[in-house]
C-alpha atoms as one frame of an Amber mdcrd trajectory, in Angstrom:
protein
  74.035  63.668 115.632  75.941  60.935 114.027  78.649  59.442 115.477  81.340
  56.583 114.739  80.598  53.632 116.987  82.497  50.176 117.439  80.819  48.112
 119.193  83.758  45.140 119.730  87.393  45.209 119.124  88.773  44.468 115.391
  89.716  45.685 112.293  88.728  49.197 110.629  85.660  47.584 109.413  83.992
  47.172 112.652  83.431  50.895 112.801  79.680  52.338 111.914  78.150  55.373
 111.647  75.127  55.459 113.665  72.863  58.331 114.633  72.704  59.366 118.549
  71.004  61.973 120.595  73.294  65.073 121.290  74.982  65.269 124.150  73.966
  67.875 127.221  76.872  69.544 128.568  76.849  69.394 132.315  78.515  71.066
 135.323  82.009  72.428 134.526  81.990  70.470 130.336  82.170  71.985 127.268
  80.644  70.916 124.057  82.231  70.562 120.989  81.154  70.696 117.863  84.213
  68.806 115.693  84.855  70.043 113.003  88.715  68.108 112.087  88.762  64.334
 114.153  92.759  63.461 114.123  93.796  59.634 113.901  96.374  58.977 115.845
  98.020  55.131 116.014  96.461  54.882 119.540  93.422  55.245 118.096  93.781
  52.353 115.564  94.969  50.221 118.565  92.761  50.636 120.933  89.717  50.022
 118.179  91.416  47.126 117.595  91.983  45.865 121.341  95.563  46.449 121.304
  95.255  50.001 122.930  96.797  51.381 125.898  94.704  49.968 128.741  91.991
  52.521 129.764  89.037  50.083 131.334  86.407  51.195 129.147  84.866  48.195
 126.945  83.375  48.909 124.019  80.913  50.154 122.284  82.894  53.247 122.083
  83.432  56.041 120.131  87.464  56.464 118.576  90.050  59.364 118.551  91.788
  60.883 121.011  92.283  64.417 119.323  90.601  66.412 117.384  89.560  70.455
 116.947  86.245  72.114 116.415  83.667  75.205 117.657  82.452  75.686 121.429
  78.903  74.689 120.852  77.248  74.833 124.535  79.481  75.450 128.232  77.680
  73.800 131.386  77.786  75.801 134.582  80.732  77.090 136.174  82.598  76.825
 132.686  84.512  80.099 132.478  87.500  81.210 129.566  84.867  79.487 126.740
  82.025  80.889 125.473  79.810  79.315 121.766  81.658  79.726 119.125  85.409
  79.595 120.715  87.774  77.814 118.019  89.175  75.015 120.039  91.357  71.799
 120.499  91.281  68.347 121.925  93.362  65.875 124.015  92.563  62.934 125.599
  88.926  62.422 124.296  88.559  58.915 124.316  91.335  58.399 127.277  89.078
  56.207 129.960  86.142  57.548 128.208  83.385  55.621 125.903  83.348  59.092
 123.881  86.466  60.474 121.491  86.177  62.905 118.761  85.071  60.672 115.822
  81.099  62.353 115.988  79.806  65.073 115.672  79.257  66.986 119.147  81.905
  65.491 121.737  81.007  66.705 125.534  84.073  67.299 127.686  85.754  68.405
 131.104  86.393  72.026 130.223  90.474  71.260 131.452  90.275  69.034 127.956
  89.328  72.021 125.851  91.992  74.366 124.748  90.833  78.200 122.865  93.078
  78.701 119.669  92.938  81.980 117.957  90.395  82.192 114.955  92.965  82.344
 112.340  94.349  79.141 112.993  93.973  76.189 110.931  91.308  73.660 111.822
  94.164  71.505 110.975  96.678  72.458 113.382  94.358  72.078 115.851  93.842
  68.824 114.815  97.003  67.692 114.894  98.268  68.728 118.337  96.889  66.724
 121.320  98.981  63.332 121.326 101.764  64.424 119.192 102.327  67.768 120.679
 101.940  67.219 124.220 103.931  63.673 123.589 107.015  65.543 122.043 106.973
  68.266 124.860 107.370  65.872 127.209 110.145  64.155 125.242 112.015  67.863
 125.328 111.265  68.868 128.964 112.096  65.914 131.124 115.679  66.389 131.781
 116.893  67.115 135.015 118.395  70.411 134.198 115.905  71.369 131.752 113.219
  73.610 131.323 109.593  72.546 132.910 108.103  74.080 129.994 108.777  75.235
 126.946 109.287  78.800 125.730 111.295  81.120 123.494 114.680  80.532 124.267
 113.844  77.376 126.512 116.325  75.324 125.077 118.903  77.404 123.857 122.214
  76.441 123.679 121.255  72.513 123.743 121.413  70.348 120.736 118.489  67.971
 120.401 118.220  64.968 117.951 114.724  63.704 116.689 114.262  60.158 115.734
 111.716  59.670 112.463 111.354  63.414 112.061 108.968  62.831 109.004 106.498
  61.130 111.542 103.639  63.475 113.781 105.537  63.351 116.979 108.584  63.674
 115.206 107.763  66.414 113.066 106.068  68.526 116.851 109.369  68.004 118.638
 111.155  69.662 115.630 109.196  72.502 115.768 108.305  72.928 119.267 112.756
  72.851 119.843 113.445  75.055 117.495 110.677  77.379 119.025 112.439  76.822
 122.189 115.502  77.594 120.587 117.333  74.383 120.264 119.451  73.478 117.290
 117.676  70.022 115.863 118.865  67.433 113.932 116.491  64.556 112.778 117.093
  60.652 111.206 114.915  59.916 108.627 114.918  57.097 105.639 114.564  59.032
 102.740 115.172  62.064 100.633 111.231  62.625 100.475 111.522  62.825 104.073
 114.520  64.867 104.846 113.126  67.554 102.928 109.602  67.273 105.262 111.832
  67.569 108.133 114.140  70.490 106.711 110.353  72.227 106.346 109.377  71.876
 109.748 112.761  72.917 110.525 115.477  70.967 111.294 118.692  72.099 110.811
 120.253  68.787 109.414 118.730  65.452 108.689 120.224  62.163 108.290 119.765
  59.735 106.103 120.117  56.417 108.306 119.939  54.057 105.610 122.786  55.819
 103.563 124.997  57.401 106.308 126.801  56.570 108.948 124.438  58.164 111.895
 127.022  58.067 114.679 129.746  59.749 112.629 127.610  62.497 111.346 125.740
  63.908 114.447 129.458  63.760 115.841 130.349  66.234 112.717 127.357  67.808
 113.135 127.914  68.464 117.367 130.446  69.210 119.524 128.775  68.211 122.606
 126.377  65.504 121.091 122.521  66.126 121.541 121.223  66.607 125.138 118.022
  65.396 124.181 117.441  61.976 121.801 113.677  62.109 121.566 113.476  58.443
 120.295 110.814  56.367 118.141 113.052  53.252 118.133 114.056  51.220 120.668
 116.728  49.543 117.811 118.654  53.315 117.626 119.648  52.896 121.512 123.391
  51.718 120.617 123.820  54.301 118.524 122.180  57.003 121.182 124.454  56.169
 123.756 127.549  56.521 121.136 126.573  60.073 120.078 124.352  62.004 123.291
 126.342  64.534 125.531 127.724  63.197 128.832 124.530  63.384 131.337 121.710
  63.472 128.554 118.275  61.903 128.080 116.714  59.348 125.711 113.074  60.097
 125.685 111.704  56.704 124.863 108.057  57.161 123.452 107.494  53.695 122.396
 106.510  50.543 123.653 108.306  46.990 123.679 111.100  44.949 125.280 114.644
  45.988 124.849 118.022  45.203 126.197 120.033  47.877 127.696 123.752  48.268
 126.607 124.394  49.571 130.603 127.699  49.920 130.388 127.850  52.492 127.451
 124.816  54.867 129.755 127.189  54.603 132.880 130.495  56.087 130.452 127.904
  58.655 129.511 126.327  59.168 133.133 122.685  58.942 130.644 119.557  58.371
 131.540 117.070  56.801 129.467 113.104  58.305 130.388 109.279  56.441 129.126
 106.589  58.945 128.179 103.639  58.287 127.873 101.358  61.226 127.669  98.354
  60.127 129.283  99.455  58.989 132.289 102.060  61.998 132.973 101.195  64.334
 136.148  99.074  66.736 135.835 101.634  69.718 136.275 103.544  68.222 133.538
 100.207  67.758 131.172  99.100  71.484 132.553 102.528  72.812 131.342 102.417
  71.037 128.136  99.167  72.243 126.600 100.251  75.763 127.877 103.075  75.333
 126.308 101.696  74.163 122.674  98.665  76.532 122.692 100.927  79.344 123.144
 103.411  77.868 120.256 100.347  77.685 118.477  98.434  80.595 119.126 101.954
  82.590 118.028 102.579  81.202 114.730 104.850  78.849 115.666 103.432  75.464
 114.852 102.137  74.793 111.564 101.173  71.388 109.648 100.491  70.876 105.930
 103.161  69.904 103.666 105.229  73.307 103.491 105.651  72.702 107.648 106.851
  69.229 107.088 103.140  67.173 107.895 100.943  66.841 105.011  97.652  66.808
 105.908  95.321  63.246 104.489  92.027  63.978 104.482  88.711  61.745 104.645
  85.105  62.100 104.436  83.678  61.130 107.998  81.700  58.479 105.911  85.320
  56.816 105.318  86.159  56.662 108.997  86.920  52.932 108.408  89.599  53.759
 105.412  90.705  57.145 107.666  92.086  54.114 110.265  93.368  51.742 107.827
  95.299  54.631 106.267  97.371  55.381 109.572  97.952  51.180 110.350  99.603
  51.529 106.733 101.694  53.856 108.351 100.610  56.606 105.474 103.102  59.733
 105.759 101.610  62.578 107.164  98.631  63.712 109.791  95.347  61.785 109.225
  92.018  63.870 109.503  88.231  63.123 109.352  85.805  66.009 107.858  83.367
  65.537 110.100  81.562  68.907 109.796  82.094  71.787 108.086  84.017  74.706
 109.720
């Protein structure tokens, strides 16, 4: 099989194609044939030795997510059988082997069944993302564990970057929940990605006045700020409801403005989606597959995330494509479906 090796950290160009032996699948693993390999800005970072620390050196193989066909189950595997359409998460997590090849070998737990008529793409597109944004929308105190029809109804949530992937899953996993969304975003071309996946109001940050239009827009203020940008955390405290959360889903140092979270009785929350309990990871890919497996969670550009596809011989430009911080999802054709 061939597979897309780097075999030291740096740029895109470090990554080669290189033919290896397939993969057994043993005791209680599953082995997937990929057919869509998602890049993800983890993926970019770790490949280039900025990554979330996982203690695995290289040479290793990239990306985290990714969807395919059940190719082989090891013993003990039951609920997958060849030929299952599947999904991805957490491939290359701690692991020297992510979905940039063409078999990937996994702990059955790692392997989600998505009804046949479902995109390749959306399965594709879920791992990170998805199970990222339901975190953002289910750690509250007073909120739901997981998310279901009318999960979040009656709560107002506001999405930072809506255009982006995890932007664009927490849109549509609230308003499957039942949550009325609004989003930021920096451009017409945007707001009207956002309005597809379903927002019901986006705002233009760079031409209105953020703080006085989710006030007109909500009585309450959101409940739930599911935020991309530690800069916005002024302005989240101004407009969230008395005793709501900031879901903070990105990394660097900040300063707090304390005082205005004590007026507001807030709490600000990290996420990071590998290293969340297991009940809470359990819950979330429960949670997406059965979004997904309803209809409810689409991608391409009538749902808001246009799909960019490469050939898996231009893995290198796939990555350099996402650290240019291209809009929409990022997939590799690695084989045909």
């Amino acid at each position: 099989m061939r597979a897309a090796v780097f075999q030291e950290p740096g740029p895109a160009s470090v990554l080669r194609i290189v033919e290896r032996d397939l993969p057994p699948a043993g005791p209680g693993e599953v082995r997937v044939r990929i057919v869509l390999s998602a890049v993800n800005p983890t993926d970019t970072g770790t490949r280039a030795g900025r990554g979330v620390p996982d203690g695995v050196a290289p040479p290793r193989v990239p990306n985290q997510d990714g969807s395919g066909v059940v190719d082989a189950v090891g013993d003990g595997v039951t609920g997958l059988e060849p030929g299952d359409h599947v999904w991805v998460w957490d491939a290359s997590y701690a692991r020297e082997n992510g979905t940039a090849q063409e078999y990937v070998v996994l702990p059955r737990r790692q392997v989600v069944r998505m009804n046949e008529d479902v995109p390749f793409e959306v399965g594709a597109a879920l791992g990170i993302p998805a199970l990222t944004a339901h975190r953002c929308l289910t750690l509250a105190s007073d909120g739901p564990d997981r998310l279901a029809p009318g999960a979040l109804e009656g709560r107002t949530v506001l999405v930072a970057g809506g255009a982006g992937a995890v932007g664009n899953a927490a849109i549509q996993l609230a308003k499957w929940a039942g949550a009325t969304v609004l989003t930021t975003v920096s451009s017409k071309e945007k707001a009207d990605l956002t309005a597809a996946a379903g927002a019901d109001a986006a705002i233009n940050y760079r031409e209105e006045d953020v703080t006085a239009r989710v006030r007109e827009l909500s009585e309450t203020g959101p409940h739930v700020i599911v935020e991309v940008n530690t800069d916005n955390l002024g302005t989240d405290l101004d407009v969230i409801a008395p005793g709501g959360n900031i879901a903070i889903y990105v990394g660097g140092k900040f300063s707090v403005p304390s005082f205005k979270a004590m007026l507001k009785n807030a709490s600000l929350d990290f996420v990071l989606t590998y290293t969340t309990s297991e009940q809470e990871k359990d819950n979330a890919v429960a949670a997406v597959a059965e979004a997904v497996n309803s209809g409810a969670f689409r991608v391409g550009e009538e749902a808001g995330l246009p799909i960019v596809r490469f050939s898996f011989e231009r893995v290198a430009e796939a990555h350099e494509a996402v650290e240019q911080h291209v809009v929409g999802k990022v997939v590799i054709e690695v084989t045909q479906p």
